PDB file of C-alpha atoms in Angstrom:
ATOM      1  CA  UNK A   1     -61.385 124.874   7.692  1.00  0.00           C
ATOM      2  CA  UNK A   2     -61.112 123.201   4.235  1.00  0.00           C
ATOM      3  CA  UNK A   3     -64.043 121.306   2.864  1.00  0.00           C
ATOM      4  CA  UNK A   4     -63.634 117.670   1.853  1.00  0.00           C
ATOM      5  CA  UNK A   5     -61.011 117.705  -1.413  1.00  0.00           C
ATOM      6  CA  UNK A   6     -62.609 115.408  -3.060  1.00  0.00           C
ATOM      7  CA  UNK A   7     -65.074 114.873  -5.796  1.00  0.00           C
ATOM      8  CA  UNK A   8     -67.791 112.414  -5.906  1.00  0.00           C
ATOM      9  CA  UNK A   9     -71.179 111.214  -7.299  1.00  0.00           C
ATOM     10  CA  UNK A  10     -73.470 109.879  -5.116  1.00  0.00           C
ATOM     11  CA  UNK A  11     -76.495 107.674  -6.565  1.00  0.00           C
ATOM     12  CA  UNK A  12     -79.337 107.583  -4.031  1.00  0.00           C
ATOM     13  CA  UNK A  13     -81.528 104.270  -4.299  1.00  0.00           C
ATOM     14  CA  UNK A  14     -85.142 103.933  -4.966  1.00  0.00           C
ATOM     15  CA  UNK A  15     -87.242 100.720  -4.675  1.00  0.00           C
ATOM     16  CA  UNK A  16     -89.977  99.499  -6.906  1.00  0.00           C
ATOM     17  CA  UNK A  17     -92.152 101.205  -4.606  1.00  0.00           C
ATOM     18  CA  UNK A  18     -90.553 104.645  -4.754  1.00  0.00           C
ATOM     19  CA  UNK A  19     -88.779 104.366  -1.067  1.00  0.00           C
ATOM     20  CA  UNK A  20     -85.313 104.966  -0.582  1.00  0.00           C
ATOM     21  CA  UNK A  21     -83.484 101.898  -0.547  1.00  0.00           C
ATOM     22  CA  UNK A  22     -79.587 102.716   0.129  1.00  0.00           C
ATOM     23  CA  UNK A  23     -76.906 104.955  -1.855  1.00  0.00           C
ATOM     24  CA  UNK A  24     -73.872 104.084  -3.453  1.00  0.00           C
ATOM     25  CA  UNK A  25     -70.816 106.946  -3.367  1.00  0.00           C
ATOM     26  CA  UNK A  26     -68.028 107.127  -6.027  1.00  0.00           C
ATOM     27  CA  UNK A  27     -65.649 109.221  -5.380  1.00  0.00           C
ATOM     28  CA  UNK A  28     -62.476 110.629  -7.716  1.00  0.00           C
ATOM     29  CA  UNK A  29     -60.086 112.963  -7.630  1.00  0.00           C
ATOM     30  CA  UNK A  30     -58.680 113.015  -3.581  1.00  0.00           C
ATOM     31  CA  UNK A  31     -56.270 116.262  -3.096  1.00  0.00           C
ATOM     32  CA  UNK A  32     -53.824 114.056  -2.202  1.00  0.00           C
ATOM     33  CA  UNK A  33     -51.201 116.885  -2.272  1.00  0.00           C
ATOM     34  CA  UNK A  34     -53.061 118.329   0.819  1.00  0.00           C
ATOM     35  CA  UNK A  35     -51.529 115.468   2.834  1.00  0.00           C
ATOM     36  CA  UNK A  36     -48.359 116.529   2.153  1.00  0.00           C
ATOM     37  CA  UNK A  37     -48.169 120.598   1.282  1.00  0.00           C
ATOM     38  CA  UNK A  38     -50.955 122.953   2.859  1.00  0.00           C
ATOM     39  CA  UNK A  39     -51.417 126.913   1.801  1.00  0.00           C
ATOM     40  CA  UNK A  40     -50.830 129.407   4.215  1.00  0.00           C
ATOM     41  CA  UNK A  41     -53.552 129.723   6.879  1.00  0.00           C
ATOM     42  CA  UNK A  42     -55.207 125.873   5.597  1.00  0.00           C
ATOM     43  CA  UNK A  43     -55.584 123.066   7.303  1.00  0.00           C
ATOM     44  CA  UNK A  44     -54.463 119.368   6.568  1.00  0.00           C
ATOM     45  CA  UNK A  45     -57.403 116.747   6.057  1.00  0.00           C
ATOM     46  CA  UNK A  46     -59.209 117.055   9.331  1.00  0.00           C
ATOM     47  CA  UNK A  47     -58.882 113.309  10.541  1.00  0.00           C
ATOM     48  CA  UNK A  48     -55.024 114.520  11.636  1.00  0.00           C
ATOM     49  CA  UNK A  49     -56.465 117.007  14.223  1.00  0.00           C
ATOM     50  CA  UNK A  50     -59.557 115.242  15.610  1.00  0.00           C
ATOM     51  CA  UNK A  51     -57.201 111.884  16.060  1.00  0.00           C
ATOM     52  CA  UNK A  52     -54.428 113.781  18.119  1.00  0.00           C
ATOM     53  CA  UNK A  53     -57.162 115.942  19.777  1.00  0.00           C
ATOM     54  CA  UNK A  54     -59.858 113.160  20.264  1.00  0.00           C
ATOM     55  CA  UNK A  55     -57.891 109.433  21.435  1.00  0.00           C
ATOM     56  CA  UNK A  56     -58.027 108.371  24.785  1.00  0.00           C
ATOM     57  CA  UNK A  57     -54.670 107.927  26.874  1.00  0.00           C
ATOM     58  CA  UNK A  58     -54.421 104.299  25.680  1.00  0.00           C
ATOM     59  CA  UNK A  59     -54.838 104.796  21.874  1.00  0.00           C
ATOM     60  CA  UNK A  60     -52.570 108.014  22.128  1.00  0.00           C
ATOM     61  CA  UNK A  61     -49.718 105.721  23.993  1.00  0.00           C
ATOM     62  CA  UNK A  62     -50.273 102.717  21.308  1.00  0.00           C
ATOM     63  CA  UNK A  63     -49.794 105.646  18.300  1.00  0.00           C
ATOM     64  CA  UNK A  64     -47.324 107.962  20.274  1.00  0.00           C
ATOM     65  CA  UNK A  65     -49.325 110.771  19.342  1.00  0.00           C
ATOM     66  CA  UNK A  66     -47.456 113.747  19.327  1.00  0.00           C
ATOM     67  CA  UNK A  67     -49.358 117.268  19.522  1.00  0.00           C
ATOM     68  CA  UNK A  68     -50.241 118.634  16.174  1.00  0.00           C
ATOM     69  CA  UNK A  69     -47.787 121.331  15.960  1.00  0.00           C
ATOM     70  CA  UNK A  70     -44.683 118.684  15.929  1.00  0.00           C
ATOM     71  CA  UNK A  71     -45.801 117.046  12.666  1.00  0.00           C
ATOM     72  CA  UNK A  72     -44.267 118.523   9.364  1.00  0.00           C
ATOM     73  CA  UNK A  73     -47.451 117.922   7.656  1.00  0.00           C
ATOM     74  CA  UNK A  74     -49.430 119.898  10.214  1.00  0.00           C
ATOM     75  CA  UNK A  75     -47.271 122.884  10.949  1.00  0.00           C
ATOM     76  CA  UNK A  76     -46.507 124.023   7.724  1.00  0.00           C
ATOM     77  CA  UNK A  77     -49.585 126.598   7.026  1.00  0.00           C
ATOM     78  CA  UNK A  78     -49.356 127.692  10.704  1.00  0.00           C
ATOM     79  CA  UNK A  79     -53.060 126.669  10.982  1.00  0.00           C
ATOM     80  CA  UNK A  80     -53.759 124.191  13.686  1.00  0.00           C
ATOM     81  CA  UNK A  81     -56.463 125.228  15.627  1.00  0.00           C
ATOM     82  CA  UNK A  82     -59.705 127.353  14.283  1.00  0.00           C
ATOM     83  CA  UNK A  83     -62.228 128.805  16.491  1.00  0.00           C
ATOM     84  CA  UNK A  84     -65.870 127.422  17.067  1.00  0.00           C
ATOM     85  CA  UNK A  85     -63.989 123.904  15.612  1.00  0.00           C
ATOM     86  CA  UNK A  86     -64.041 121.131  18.275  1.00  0.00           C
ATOM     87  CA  UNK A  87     -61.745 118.176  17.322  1.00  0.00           C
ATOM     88  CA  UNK A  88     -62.266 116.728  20.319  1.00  0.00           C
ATOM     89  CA  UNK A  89     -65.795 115.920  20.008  1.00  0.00           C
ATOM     90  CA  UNK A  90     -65.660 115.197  16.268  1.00  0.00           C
ATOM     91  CA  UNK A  91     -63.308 112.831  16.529  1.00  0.00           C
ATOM     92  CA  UNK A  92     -65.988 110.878  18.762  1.00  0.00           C
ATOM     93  CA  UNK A  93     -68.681 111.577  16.240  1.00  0.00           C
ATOM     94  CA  UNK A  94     -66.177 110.182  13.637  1.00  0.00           C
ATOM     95  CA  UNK A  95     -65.864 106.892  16.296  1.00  0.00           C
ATOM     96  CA  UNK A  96     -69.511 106.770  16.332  1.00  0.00           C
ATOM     97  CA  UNK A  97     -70.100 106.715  12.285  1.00  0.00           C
ATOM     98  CA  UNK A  98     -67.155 104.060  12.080  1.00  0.00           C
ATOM     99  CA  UNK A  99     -69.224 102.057  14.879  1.00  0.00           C
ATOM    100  CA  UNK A 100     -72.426 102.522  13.203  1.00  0.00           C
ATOM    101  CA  UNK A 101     -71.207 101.604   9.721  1.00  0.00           C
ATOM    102  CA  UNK A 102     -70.491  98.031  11.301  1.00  0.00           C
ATOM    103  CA  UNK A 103     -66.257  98.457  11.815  1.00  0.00           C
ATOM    104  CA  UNK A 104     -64.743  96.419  14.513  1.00  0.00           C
ATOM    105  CA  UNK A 105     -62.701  98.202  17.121  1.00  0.00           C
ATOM    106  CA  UNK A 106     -59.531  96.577  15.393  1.00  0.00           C
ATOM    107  CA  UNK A 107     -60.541  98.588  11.804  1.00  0.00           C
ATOM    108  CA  UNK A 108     -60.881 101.395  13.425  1.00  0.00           C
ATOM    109  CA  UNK A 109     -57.502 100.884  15.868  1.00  0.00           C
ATOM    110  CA  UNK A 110     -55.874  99.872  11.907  1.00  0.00           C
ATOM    111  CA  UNK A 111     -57.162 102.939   9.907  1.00  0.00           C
ATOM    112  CA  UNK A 112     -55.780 105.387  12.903  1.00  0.00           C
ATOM    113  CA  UNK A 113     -52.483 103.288  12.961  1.00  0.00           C
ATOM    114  CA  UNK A 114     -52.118 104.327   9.357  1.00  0.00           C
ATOM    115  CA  UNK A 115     -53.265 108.102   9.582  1.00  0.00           C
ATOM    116  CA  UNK A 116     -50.602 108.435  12.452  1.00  0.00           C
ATOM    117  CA  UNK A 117     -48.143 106.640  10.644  1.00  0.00           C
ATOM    118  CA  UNK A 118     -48.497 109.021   7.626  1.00  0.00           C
ATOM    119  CA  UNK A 119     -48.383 111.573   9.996  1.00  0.00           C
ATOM    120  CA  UNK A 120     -45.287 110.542  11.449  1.00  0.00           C
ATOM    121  CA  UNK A 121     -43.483 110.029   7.684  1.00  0.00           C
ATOM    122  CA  UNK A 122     -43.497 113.899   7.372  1.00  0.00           C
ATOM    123  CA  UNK A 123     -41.069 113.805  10.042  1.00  0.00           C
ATOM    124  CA  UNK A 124     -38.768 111.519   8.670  1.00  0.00           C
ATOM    125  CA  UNK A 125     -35.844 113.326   7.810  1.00  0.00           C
ATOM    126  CA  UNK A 126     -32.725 112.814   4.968  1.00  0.00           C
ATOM    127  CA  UNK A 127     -29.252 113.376   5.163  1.00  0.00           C
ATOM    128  CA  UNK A 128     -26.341 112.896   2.059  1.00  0.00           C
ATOM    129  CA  UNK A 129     -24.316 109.713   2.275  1.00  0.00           C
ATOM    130  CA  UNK A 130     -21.722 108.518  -0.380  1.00  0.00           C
ATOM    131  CA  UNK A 131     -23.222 105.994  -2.970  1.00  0.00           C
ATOM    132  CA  UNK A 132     -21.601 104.184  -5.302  1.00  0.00           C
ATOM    133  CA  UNK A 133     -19.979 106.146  -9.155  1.00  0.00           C
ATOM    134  CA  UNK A 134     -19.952 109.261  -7.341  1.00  0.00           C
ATOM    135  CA  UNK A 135     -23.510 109.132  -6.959  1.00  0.00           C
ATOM    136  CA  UNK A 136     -25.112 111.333  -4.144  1.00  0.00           C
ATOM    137  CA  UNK A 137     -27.110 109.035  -2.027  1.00  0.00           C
ATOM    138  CA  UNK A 138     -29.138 109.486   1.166  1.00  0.00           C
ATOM    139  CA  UNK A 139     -29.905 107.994   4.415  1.00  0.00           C
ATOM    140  CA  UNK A 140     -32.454 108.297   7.036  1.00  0.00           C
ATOM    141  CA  UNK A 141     -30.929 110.797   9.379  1.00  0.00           C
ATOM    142  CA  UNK A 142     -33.739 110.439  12.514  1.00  0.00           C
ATOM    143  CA  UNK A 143     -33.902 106.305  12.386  1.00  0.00           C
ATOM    144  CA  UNK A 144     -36.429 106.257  15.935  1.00  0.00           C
ATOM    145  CA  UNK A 145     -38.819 108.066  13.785  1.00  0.00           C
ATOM    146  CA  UNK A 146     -38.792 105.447  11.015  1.00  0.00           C
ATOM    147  CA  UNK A 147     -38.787 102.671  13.350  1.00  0.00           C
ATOM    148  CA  UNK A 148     -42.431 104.324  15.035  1.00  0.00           C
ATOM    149  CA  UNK A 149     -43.790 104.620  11.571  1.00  0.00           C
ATOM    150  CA  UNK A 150     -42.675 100.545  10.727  1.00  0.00           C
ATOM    151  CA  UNK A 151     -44.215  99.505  14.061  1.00  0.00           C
ATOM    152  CA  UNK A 152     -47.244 101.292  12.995  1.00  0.00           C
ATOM    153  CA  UNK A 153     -47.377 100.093   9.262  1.00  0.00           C
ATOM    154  CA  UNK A 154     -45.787  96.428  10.516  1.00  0.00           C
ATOM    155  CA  UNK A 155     -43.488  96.327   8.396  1.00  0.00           C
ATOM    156  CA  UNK A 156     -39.503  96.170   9.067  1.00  0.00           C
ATOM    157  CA  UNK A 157     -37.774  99.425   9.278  1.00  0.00           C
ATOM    158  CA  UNK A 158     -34.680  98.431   7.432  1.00  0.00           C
ATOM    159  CA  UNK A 159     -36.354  97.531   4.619  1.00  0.00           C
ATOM    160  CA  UNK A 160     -38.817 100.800   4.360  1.00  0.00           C
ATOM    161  CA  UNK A 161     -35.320 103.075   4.697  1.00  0.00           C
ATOM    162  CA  UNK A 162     -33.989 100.832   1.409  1.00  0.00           C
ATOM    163  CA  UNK A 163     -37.397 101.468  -0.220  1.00  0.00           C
ATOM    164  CA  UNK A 164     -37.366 105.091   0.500  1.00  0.00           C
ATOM    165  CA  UNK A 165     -33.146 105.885  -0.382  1.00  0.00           C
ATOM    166  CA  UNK A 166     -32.920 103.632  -3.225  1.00  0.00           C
ATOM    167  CA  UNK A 167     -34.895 103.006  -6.168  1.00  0.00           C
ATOM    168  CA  UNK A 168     -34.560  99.912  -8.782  1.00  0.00           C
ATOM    169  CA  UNK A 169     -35.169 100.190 -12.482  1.00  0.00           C
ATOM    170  CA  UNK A 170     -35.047  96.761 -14.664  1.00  0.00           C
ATOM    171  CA  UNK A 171     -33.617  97.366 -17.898  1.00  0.00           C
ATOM    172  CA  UNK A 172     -33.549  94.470 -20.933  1.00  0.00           C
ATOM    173  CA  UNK A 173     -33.922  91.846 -17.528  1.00  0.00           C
ATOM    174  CA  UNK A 174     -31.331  93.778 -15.880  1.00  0.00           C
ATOM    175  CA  UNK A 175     -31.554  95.354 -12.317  1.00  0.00           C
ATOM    176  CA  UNK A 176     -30.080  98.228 -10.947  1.00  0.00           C
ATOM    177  CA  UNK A 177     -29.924 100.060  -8.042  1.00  0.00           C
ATOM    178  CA  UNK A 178     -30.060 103.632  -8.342  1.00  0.00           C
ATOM    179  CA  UNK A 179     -29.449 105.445  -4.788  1.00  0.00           C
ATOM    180  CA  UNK A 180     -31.757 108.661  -4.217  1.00  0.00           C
ATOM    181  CA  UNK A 181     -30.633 112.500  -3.204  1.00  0.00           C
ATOM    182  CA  UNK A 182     -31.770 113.389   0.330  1.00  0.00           C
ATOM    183  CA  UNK A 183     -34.413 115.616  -2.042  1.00  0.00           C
ATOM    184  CA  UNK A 184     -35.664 112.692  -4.204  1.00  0.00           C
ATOM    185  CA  UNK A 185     -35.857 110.245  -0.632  1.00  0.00           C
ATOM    186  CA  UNK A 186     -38.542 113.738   0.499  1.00  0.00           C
ATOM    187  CA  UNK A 187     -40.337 113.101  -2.682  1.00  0.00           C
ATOM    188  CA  UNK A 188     -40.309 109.456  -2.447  1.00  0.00           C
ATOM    189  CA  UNK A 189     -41.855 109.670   1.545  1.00  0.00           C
ATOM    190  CA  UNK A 190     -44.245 112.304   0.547  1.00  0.00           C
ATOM    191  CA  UNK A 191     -45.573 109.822  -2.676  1.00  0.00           C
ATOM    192  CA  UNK A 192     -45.482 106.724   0.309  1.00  0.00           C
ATOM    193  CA  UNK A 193     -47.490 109.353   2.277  1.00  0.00           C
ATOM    194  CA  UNK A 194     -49.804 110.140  -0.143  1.00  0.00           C
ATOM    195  CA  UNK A 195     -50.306 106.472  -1.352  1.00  0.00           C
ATOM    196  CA  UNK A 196     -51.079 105.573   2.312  1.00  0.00           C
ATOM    197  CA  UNK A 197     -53.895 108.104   2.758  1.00  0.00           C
ATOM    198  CA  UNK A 198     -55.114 107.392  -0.312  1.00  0.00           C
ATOM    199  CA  UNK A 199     -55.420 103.512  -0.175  1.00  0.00           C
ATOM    200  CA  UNK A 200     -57.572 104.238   3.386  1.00  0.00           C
ATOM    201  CA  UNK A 201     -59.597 106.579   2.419  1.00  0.00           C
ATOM    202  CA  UNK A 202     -60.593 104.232  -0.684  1.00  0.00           C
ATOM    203  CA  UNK A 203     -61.090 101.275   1.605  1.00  0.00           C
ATOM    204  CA  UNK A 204     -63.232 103.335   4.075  1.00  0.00           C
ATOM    205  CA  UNK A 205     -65.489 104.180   1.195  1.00  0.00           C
ATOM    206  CA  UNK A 206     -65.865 100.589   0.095  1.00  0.00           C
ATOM    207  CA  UNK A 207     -66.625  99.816   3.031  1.00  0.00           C
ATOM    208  CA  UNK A 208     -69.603 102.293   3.695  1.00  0.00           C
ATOM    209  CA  UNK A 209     -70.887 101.425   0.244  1.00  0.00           C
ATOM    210  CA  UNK A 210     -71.059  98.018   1.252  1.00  0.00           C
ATOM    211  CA  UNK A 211     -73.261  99.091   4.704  1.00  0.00           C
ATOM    212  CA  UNK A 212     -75.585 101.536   2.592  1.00  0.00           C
ATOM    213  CA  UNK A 213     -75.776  99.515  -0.924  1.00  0.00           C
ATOM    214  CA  UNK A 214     -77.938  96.131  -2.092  1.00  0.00           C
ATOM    215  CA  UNK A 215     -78.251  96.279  -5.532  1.00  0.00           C
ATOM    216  CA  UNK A 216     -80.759  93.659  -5.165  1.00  0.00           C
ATOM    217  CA  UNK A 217     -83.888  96.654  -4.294  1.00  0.00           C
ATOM    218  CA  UNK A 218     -82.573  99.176  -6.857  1.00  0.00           C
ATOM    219  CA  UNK A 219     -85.017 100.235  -9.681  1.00  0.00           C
ATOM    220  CA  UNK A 220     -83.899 103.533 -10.090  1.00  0.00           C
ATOM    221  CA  UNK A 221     -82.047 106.101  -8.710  1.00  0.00           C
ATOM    222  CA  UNK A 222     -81.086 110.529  -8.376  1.00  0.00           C
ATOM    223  CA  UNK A 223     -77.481 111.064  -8.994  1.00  0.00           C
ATOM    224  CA  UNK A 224     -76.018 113.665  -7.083  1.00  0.00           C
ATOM    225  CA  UNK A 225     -72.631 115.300  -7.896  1.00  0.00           C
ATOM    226  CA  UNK A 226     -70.492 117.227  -5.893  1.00  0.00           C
ATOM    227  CA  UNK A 227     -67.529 118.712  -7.146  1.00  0.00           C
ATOM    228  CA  UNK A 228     -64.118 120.507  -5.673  1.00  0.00           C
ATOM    229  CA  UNK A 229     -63.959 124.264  -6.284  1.00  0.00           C
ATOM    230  CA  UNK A 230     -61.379 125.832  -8.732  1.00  0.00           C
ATOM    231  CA  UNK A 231     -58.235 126.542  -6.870  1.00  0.00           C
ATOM    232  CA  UNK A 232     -54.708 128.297  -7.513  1.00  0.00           C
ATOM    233  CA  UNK A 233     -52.362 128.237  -5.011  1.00  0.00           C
ATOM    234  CA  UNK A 234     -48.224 129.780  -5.017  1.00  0.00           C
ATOM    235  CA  UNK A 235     -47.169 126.501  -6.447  1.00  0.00           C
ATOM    236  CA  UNK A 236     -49.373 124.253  -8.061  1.00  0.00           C
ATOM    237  CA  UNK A 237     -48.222 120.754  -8.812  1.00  0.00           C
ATOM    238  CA  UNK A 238     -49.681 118.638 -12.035  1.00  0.00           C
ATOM    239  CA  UNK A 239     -52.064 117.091  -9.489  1.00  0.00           C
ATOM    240  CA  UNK A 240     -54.050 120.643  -8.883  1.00  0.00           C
ATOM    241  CA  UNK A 241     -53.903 121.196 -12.518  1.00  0.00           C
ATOM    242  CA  UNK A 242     -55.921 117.834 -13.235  1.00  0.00           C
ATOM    243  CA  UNK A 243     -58.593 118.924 -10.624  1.00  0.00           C
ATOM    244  CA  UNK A 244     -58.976 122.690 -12.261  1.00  0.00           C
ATOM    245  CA  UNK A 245     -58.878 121.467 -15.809  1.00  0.00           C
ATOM    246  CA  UNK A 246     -61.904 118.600 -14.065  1.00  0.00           C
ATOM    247  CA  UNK A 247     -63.584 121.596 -12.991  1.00  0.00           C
ATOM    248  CA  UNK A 248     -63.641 123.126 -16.321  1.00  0.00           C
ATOM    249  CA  UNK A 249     -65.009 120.194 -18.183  1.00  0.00           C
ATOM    250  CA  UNK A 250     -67.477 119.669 -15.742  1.00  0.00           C
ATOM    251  CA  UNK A 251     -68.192 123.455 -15.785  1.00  0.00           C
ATOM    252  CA  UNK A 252     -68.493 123.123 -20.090  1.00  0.00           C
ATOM    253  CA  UNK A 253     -71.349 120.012 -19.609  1.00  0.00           C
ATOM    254  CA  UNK A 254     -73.145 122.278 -17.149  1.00  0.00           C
ATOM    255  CA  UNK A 255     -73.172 125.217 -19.974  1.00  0.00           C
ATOM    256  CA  UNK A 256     -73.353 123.012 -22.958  1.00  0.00           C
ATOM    257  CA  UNK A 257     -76.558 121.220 -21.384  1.00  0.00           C
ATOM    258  CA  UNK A 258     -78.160 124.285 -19.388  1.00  0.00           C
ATOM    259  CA  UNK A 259     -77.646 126.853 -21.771  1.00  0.00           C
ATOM    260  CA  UNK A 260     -76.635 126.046 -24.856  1.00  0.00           C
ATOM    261  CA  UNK A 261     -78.674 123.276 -26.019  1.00  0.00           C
ATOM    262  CA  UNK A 262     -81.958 124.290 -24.355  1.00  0.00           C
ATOM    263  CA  UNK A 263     -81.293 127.895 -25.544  1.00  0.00           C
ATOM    264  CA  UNK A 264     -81.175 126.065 -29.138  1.00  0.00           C
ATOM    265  CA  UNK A 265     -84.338 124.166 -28.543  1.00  0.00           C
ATOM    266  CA  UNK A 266     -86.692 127.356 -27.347  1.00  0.00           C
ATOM    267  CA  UNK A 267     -84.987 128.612 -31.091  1.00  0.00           C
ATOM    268  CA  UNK A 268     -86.397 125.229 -32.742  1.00  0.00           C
ATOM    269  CA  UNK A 269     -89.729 125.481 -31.079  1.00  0.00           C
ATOM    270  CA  UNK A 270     -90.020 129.686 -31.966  1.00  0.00           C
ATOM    271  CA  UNK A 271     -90.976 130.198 -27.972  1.00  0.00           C
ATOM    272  CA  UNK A 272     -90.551 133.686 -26.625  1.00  0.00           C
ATOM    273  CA  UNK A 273     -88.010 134.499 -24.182  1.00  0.00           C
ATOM    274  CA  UNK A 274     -84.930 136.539 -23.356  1.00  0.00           C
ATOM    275  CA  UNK A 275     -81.815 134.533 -24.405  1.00  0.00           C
ATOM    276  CA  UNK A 276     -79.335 134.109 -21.191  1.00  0.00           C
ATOM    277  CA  UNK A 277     -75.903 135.315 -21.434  1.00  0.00           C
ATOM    278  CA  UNK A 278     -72.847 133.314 -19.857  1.00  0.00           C
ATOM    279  CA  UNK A 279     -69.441 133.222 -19.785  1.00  0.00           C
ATOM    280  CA  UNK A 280     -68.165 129.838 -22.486  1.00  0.00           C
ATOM    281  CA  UNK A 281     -65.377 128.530 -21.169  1.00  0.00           C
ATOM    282  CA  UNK A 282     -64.380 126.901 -24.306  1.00  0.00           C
ATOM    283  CA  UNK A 283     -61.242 128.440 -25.082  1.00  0.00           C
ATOM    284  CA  UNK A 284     -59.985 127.452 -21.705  1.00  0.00           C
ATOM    285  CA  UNK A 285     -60.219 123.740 -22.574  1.00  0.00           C
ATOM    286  CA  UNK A 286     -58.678 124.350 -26.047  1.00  0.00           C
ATOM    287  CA  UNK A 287     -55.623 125.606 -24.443  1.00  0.00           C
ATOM    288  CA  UNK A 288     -55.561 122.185 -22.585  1.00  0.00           C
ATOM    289  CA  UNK A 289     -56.858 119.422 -24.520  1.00  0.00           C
ATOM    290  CA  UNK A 290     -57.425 121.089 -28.710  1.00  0.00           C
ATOM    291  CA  UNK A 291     -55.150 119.067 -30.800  1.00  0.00           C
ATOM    292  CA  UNK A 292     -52.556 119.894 -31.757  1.00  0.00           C
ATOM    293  CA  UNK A 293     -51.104 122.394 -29.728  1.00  0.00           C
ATOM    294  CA  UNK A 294     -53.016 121.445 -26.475  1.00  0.00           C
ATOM    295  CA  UNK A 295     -51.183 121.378 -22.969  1.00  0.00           C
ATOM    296  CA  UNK A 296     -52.529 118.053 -22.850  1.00  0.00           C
ATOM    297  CA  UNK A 297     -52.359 116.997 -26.624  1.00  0.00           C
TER     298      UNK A 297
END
């Protein structure tokens, strides 16, 4: 049952009388490979389960919710279900929070058409067609699938195939149309897919910042920051490696502040005490970011 993949800081608002006032969240870094690829034995975001377990007969007929199990970005881990986890009932709690943070039953109808229609992307499938210069092309090979997934986005399923088989570069004012490989069309669904999720869980946090923040009563505040764990999975794309090499920096500024420069100022001020040992990650960052032979230089 993964935690949320996501990093953020959260200030929490004070008045000039020393009450809380409101909190603002900022939030970085969303796994959005998670939407897409799972480990073995993990679980997608958990929205995915709690809407197909949780909506009522008439929101599952207006999504054509499918059990989880027939999505491609659910059944890949083999992980659907996990004991003492009720999707069911948190997908009401989830309901209730949306209600409670002021969204109209039509946001909350629009942000599950768009989970369900990234859910539904996964299972859009490729197959080889001929293109033009004896360039491999593809086209969508399950068409009723796309069509659910434009009724859900509203948008016209012709026109999302095109988008997703073809790609257009403009060169010195020129356009051309390149056609994609039934492998590059998969990596161009899974970046729509990820863009989607993304772009809703971004609004949904503007939102509840605009419910829980007036700037107006703010004197001072306590920042709070909660980071993502390190992770290395079988494959690791360039998106995990940001988040671990995050980690690491964020890991240096907690050892740079907690140990090393307080460790130097008990030295300046000749107090006794028995100096801490820890492990400097230093060298881990030069491999990444030390010009100029850095990963990242």
């Amino acid at each position: 049952n993964n935690s949320s993949r996501f990093g953020k800081f959260i200030e929490i608002h004070f008045n000039e009388l020393g009450h809380i006032c409101g909190a603002r969240i900022i939030q970085y870094l969303l796994e959005k490979s998670r939407v897409v690829q799972q480990a073995k034995d993990e679980r997608n975001y958990h929205i995915f389960y709690q809407l197909c377990a949780g909506a009522d007969q008439a929101l599952r007929d207006e999504l054509q919710l499918l059990p989880p199990a027939q999505y491609n970005y659910l059944n890949q881990s083999g992980c659907i279900e996990i004991e003492n986890v009720d999707d069911k009932a948190d997908f009401q709690a989830v309901c209730d929070a949306m209600q409670l943070l002021g969204l109209s039953e039509d946001m909350q109808r629009t942000v599950f058409r768009i989970v369900a229609a990234v859910l539904y992307l996964g299972n859009v499938e490729f197959k080889s067609s001929d293109a033009v210069q004896g360039t491999e092309g593809s086209a969508v090979s399950n068409p009723d699938t796309l069509a659910i997934v434009g009724r859900l986005l509203q948008v016209d399923a012709g026109k999302l195939a095109e988008a997703l088989t073809i790609r257009h570069n403009l060169i010195r004012g020129q356009k051309f149309v390149v056609p994609l490989a039934p492998q590059q069309a998969v990596d161009a669904r899974d970046a729509l897919a990820k863009a989607l999720y993304k772009s809703v869980f971004s609004w949904l946090v503007e939102h509840i910042n605009s419910r829980i923040c007036n700037p107006k009563l703010v004197v001072s505040f306590i920042g709070v920051l909660d980071i993502f764990g390190f992770e290395n999975f079988k494959v690791n794309s360039f998106e995990q490696f940001c988040i671990n090499y995050c980690n690491e920096k964020m890991q240096q500024h907690f050892n740079q502040h907690i140990f090393k420069l307080e460790q130097e100022e008990y030295e300046r001020e000749k107090l006794g005490w028995a100096k801490i040992s820890f492990n400097d990650n230093q060298e881990c960052l030069d491999l990444v970011e030390k010009r100029p032979l850095g990963i990242l230089s």
